[in-house]
mmCIF file of C-alpha atoms and ligand atoms in Angstrom:
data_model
loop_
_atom_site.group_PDB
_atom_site.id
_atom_site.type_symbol
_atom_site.label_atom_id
_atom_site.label_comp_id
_atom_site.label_asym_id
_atom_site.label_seq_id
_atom_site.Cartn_x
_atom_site.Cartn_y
_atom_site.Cartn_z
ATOM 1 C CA UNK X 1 0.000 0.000 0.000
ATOM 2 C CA UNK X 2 1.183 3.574 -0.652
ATOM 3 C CA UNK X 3 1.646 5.547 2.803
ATOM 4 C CA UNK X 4 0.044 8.646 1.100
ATOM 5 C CA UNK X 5 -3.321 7.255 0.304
ATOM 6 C CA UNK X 6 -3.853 6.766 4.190
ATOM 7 C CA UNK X 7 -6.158 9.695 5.952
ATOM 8 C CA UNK X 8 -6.111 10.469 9.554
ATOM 9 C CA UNK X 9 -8.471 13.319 9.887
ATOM 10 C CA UNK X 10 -12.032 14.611 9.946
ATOM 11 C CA UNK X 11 -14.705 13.863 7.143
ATOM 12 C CA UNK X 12 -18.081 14.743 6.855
ATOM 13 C CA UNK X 13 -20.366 13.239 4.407
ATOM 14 C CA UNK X 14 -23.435 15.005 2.674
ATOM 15 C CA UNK X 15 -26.032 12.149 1.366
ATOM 16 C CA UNK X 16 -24.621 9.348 3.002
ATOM 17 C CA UNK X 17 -27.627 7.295 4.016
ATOM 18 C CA UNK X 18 -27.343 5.390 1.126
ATOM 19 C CA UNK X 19 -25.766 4.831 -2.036
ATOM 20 C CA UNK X 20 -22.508 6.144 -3.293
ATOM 21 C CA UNK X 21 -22.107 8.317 0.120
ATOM 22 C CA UNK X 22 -22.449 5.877 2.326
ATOM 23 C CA UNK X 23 -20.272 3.881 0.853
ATOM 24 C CA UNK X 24 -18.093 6.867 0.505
ATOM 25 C CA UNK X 25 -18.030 7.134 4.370
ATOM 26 C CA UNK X 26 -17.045 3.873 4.409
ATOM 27 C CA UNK X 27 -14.256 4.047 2.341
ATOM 28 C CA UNK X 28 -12.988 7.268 4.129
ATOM 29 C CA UNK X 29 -13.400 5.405 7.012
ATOM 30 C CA UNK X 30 -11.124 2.432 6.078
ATOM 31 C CA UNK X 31 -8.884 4.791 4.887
ATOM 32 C CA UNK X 32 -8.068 6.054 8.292
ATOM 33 C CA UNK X 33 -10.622 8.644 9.171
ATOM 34 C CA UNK X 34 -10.195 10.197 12.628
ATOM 35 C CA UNK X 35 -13.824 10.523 12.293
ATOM 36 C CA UNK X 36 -17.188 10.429 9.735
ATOM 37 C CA UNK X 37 -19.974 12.369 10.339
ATOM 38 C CA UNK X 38 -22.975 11.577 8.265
ATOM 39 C CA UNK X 39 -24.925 14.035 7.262
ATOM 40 C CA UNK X 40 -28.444 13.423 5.291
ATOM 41 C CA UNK X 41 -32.337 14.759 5.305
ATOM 42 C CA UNK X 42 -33.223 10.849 6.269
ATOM 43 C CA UNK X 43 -31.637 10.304 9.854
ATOM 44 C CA UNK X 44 -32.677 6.695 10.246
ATOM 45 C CA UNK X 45 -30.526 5.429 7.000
ATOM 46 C CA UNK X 46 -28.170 7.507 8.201
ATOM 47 C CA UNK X 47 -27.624 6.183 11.753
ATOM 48 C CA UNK X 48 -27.539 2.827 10.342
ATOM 49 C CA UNK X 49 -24.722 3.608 8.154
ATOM 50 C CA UNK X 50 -23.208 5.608 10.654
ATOM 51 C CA UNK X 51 -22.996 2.331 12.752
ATOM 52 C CA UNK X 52 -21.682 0.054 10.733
ATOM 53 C CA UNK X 53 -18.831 2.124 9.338
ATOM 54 C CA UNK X 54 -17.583 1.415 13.030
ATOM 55 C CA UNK X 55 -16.900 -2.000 10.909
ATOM 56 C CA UNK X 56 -14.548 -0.946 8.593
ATOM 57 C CA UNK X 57 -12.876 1.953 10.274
ATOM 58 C CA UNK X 58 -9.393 1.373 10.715
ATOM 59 C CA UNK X 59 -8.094 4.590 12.864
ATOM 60 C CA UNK X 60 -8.233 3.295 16.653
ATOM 61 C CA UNK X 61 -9.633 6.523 17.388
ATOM 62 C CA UNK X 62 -12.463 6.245 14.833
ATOM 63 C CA UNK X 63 -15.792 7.971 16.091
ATOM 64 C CA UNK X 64 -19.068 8.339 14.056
ATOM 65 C CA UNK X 65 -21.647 11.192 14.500
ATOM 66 C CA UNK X 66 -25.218 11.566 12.196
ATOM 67 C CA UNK X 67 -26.403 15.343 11.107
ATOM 68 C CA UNK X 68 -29.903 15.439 10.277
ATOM 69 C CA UNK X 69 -29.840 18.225 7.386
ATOM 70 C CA UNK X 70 -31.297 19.415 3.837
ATOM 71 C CA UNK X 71 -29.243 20.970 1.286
ATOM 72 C CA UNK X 72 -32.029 23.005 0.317
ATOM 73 C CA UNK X 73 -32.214 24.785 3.672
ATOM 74 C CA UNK X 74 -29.646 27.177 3.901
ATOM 75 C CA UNK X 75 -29.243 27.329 7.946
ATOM 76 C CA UNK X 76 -28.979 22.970 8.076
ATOM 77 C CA UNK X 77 -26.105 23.575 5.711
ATOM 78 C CA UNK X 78 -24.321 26.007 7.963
ATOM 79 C CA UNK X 79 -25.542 24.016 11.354
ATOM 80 C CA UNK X 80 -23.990 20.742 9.974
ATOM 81 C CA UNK X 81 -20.438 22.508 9.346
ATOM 82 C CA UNK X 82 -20.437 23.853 12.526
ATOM 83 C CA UNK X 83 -21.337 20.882 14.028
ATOM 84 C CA UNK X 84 -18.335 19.013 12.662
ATOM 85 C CA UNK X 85 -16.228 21.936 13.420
ATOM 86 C CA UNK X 86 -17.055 22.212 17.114
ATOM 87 C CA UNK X 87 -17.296 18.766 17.915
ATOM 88 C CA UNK X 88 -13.725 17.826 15.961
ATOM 89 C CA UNK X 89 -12.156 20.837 16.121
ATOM 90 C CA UNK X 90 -11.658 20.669 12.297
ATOM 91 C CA UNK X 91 -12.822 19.626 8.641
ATOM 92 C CA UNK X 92 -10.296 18.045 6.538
ATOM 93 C CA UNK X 93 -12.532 15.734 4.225
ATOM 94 C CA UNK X 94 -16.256 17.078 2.682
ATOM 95 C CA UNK X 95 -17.886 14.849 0.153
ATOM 96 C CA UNK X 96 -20.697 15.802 -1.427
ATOM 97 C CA UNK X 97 -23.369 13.384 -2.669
ATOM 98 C CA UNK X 98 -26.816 14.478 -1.949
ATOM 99 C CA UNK X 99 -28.176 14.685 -5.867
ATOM 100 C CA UNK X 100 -31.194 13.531 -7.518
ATOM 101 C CA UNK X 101 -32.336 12.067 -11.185
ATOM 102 C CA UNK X 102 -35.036 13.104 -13.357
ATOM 103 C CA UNK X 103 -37.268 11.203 -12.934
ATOM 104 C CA UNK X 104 -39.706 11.060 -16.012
ATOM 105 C CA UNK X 105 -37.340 11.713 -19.486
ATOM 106 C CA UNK X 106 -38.464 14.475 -21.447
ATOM 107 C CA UNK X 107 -36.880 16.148 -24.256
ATOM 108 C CA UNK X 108 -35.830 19.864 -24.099
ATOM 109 C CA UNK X 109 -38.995 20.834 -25.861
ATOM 110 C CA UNK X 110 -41.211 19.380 -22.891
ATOM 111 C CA UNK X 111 -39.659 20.190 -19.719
ATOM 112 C CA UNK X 112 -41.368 20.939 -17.099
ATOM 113 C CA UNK X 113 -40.080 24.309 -15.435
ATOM 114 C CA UNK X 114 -41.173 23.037 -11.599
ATOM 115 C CA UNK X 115 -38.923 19.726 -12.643
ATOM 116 C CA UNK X 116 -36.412 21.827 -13.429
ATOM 117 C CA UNK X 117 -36.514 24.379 -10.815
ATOM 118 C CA UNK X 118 -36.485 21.164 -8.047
ATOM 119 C CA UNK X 119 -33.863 19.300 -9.630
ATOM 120 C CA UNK X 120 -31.403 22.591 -10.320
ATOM 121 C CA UNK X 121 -32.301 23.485 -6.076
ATOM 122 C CA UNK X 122 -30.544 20.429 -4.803
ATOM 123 C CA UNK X 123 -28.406 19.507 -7.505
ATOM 124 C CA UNK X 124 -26.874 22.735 -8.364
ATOM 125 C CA UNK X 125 -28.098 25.248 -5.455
ATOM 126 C CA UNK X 126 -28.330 22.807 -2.411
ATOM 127 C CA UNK X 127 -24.400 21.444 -3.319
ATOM 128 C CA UNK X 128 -23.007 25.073 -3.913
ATOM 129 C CA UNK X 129 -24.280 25.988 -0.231
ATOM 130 C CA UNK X 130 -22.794 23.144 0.980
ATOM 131 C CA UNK X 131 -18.963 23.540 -0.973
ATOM 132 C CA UNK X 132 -19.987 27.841 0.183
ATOM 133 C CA UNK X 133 -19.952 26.282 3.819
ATOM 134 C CA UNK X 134 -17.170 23.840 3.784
ATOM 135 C CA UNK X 135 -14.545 26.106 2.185
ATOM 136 C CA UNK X 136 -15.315 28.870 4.618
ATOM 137 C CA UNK X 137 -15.047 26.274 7.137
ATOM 138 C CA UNK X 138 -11.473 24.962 5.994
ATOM 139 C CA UNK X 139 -10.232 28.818 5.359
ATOM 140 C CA UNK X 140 -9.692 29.585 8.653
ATOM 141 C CA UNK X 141 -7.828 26.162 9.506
ATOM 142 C CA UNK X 142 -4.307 25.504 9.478
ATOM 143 C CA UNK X 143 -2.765 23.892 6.736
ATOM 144 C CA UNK X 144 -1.276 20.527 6.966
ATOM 145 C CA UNK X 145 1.827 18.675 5.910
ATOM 146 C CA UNK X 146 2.989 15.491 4.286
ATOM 147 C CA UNK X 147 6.360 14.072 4.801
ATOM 148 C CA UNK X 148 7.261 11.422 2.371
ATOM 149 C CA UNK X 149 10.505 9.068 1.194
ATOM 150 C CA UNK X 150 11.465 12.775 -0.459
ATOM 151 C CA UNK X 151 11.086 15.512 1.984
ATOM 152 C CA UNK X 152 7.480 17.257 3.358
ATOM 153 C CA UNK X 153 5.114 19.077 1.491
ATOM 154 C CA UNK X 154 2.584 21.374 2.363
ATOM 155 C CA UNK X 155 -1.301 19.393 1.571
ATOM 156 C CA UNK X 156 -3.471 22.331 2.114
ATOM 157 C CA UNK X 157 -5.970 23.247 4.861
ATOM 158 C CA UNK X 158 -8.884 20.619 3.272
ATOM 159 C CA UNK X 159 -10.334 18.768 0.201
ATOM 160 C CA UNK X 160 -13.517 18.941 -1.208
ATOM 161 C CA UNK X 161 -14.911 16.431 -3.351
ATOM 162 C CA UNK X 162 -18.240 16.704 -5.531
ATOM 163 C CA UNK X 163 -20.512 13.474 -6.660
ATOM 164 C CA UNK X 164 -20.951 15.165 -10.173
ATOM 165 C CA UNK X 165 -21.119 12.623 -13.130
ATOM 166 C CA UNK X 166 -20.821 11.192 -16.533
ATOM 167 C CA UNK X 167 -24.067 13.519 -17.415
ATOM 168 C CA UNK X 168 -21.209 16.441 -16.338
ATOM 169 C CA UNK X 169 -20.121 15.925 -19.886
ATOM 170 C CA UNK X 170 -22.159 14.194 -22.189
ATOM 171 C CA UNK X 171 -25.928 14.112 -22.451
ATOM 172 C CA UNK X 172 -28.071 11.128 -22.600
ATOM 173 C CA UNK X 173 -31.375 11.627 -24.477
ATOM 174 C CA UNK X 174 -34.601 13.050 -21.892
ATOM 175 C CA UNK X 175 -32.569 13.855 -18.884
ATOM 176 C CA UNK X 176 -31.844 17.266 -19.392
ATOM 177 C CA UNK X 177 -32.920 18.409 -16.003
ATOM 178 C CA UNK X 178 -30.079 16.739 -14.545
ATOM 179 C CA UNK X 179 -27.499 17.192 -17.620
ATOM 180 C CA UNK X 180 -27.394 20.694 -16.383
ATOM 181 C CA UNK X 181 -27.349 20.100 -12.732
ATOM 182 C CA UNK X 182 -24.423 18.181 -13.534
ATOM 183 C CA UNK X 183 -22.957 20.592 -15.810
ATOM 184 C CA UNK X 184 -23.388 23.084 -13.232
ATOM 185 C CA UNK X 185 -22.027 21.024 -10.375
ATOM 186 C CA UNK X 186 -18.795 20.795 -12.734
ATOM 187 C CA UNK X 187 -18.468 24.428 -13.086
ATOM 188 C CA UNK X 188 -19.034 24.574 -9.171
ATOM 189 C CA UNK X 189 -16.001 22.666 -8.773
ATOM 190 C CA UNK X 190 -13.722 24.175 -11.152
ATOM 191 C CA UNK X 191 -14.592 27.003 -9.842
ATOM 192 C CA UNK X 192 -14.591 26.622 -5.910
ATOM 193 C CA UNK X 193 -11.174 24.579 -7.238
ATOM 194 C CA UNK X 194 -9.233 27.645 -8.594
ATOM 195 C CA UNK X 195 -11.163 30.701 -6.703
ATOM 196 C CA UNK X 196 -9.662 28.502 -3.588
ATOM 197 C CA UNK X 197 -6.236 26.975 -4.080
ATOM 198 C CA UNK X 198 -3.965 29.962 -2.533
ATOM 199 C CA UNK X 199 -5.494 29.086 0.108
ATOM 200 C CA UNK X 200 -5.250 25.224 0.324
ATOM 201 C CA UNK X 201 -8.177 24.159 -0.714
ATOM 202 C CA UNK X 202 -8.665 21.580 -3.447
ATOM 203 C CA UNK X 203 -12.030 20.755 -5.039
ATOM 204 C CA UNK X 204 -12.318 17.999 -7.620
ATOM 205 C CA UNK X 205 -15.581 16.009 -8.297
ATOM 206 C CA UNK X 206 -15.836 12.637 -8.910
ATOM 207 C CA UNK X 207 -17.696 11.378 -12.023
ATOM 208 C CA UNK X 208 -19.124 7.936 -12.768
ATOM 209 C CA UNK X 209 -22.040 6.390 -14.722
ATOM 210 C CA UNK X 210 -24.412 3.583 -13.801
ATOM 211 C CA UNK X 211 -23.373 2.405 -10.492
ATOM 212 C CA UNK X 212 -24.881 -0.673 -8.593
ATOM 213 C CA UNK X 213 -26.917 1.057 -5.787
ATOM 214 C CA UNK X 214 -29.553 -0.275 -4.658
ATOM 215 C CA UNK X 215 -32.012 1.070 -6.861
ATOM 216 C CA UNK X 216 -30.220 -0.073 -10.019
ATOM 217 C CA UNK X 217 -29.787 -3.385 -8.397
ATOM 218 C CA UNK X 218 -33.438 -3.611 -8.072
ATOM 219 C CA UNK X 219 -33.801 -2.203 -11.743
ATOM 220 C CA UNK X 220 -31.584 -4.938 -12.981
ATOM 221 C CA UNK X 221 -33.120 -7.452 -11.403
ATOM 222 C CA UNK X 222 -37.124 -6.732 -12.835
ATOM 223 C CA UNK X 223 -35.492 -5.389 -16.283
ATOM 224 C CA UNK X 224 -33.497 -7.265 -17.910
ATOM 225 C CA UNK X 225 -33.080 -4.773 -21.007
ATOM 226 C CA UNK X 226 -31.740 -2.785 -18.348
ATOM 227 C CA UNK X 227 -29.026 -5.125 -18.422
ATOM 228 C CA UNK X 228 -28.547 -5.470 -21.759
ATOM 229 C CA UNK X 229 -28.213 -1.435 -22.337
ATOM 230 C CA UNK X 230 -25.511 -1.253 -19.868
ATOM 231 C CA UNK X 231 -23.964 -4.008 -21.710
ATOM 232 C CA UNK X 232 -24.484 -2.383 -24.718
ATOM 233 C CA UNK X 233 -23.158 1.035 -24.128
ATOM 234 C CA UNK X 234 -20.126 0.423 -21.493
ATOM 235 C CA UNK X 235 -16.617 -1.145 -22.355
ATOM 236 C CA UNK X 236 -16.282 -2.842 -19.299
ATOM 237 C CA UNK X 237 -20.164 -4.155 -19.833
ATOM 238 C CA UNK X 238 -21.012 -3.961 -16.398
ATOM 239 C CA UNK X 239 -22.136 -1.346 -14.379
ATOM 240 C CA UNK X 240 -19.545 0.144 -11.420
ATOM 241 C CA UNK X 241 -19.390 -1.284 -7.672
ATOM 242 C CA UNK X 242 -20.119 1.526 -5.564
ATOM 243 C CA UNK X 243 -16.787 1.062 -4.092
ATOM 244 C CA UNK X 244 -15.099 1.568 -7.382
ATOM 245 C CA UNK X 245 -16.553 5.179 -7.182
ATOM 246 C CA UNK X 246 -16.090 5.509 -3.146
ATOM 247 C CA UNK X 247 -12.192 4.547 -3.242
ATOM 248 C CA UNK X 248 -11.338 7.232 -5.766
ATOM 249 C CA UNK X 249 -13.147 9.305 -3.619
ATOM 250 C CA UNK X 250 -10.898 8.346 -0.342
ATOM 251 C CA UNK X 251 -7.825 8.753 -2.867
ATOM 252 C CA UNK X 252 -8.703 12.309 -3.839
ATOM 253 C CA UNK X 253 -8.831 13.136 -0.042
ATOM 254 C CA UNK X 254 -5.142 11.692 0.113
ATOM 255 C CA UNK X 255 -1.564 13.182 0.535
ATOM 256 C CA UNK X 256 -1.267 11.185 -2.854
ATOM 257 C CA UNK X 257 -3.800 13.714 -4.436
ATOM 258 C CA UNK X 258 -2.155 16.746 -3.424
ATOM 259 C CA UNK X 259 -1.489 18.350 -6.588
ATOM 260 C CA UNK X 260 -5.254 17.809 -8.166
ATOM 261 C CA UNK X 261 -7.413 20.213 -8.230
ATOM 262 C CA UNK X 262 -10.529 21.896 -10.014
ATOM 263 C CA UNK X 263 -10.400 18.873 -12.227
ATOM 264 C CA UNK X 264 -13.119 15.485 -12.596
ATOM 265 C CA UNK X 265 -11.959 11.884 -12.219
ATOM 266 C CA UNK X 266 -14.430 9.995 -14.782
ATOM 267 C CA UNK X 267 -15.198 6.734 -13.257
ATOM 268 C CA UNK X 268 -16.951 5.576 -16.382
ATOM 269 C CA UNK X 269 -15.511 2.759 -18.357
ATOM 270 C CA UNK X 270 -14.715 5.194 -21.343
ATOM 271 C CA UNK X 271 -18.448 5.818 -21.736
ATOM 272 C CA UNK X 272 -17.769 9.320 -22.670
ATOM 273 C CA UNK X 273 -14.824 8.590 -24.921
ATOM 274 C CA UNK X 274 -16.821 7.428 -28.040
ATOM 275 C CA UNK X 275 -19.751 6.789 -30.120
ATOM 276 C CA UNK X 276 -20.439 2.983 -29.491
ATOM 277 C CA UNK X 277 -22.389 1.977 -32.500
ATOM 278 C CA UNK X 278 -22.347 -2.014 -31.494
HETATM 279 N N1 LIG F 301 -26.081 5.922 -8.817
HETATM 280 C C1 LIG F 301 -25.549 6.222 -9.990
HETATM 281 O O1 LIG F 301 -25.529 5.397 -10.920
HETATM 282 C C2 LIG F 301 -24.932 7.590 -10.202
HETATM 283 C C3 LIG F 301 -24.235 7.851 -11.382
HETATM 284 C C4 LIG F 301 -23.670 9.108 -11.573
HETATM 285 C C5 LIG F 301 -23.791 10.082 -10.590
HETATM 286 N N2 LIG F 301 -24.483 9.812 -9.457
HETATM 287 C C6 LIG F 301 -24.599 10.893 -8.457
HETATM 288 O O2 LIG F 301 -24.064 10.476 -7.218
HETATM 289 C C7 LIG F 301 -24.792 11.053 -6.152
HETATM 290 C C8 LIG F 301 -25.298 9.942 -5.233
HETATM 291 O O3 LIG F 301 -26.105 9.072 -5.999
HETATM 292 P P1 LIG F 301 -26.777 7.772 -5.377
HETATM 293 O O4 LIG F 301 -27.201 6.930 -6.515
HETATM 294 O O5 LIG F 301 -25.911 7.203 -4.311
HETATM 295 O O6 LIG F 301 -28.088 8.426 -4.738
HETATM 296 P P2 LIG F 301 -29.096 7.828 -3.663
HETATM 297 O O7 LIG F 301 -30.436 8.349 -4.026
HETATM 298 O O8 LIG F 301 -28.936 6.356 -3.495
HETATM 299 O O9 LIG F 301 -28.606 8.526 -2.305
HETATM 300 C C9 LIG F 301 -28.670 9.902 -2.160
HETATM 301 C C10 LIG F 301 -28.642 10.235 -0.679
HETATM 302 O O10 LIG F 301 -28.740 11.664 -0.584
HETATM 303 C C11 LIG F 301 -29.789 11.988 0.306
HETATM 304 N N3 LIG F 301 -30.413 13.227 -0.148
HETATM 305 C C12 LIG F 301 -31.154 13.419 -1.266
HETATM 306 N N4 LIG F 301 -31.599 14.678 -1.321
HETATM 307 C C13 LIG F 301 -31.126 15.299 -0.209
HETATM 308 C C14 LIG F 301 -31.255 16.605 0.304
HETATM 309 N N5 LIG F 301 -32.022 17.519 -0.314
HETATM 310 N N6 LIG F 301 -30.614 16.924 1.452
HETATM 311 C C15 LIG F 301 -29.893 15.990 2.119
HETATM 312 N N7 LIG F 301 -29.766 14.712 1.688
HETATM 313 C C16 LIG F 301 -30.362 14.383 0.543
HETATM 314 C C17 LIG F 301 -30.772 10.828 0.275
HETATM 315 O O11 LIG F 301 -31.551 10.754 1.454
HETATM 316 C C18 LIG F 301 -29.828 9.649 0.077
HETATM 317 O O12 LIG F 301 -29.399 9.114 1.306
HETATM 318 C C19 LIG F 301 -25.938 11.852 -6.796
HETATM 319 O O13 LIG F 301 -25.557 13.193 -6.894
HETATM 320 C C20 LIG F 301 -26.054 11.234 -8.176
HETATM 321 O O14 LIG F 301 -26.538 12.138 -9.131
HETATM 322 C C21 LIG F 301 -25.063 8.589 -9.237
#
């Protein structure tokens, strides 16, 4: 194992209940997380998953804390940083994964504007409050160091790392809604990436396509066409293992990551690279 894709400090997790987040959390947490606090509107999922990363958590010091909160309410946004703040003293590690689909496809021509206006609010709106929160959070901490085989480094007062996607990129016919969501949560990151590096903060987002939560898994099960599309359109002709999403995530957080920033890391199978005709 490479020493510099262990963590020791504080993470908090927005949207891990279920899905890519919590297994995000866990994966921070098995990297060496001081401590994960899991932050999502649905407290029960969240308390569950805040339990049984005790599992996996490899820092002897590991402790686990749940935030009740909604992106789209400013003041929970702000509470749950300075929850993590005050209880840990600091906020090394924000992942962001609190995002939803589209629901019913519908071309451009037929969207509907309320659609729109909901998906854009948590997508777009709800994750910009919480990267607002969690850099002004970090800003006032003290930057850390590395020291590796070749001398120490300065690795920046935090990292911040956005659940964007695939759709961040490329389209895929009727989900426009979230096509721009994503496209916007891109532009969030580059953004908060370069606006915030003098002052040690990276941003990247992390950017996959169909991954095996549980709702896919269900999907896959009663559909097999489902199946056969994924098949169809990805190289690797499966779709990902949330933990092949939730390790890059723990990786970006690293020492080994130090020098990325504003930037995506596609977790897609070359999806995006090419026109797959067969
Ligand atoms: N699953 C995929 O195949 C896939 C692919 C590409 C990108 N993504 C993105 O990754 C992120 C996570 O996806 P997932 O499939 O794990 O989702 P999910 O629906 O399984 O989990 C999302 C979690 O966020 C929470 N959440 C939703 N809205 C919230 C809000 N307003 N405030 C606080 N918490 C809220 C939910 O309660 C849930 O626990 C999303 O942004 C999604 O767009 C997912």
């Amino acid at each position: 194992m490479i020493n510099s894709t262990r963590l020791d400090g504080i993470a908090l997790v927005v949207g891990s209940g279920r899905g890519i987040g919590r297994e995000a959390a866990f994966s921070l947490a098995e990297a060496g997380a001081k401590a994960v606090v899991f932050a999502d509107m649905n407290e029960d999922t969240a308390k569950e998953s805040s339990e049984e990363s005790k599992k996996y958590a490899s820092n002897p010091a590991y402790q686990t804390a749940v935030f009740k909160m909604n992106v789209q309410d400013d003041k929970s946004v702000q509470d749950m940083v300075d929850y993590v703040v005050q209880e840990y003293g600091r906020l090394d590690y924000a992942v962001n994964a609190a995002g939803v689909d589209n629901g019913v496809h519908a071309p451009i021509a037929e969207v509907d504007v309320e659609t729109y206006d909901r998906i854009m609010n948590i997508n777009a709106r709800g994750n910009l409050i919480c990267v607002r929160a969690q850099v002004a959070a970090m800003q006032k901490q003290e930057p850390k160091t590395w020291t590796s085989r070749n001398g120490t480094r300065d690795i920046g007062r935090g990292v911040i790392i956005n659940l964007a996607s695939a759709n961040s990129f490329v389209g895929l016919p009727g989900k426009g809604c979230y096509t721009i969501s994503k496209h916007a949560f891109m532009a969030i990151t580059k953004m908060a990436g370069l606006d915030h590096a003098p002052e040690g903060i990276r941003v990247n987002a992390v950017c996959p396509t169909w991954v095996r939560t549980p709702p896919l898994d269900v999907e896959l099960e009663k559909n097999p066409e489902v199946r056969g599309m994924i098949s169809a359109i990805v190289p690797i002709k499966r779709a990902a293992e949330c933990e092949e999403v939730s390790d890059t995530i723990a990786f970006l957080c690293s020492p080994a990551a130090s020098y990325i920033n504003g930037t995506s890391l596609l977790v897609d199978a070359a999806v995006t690279t090419t026109v797959r005709l067969f």
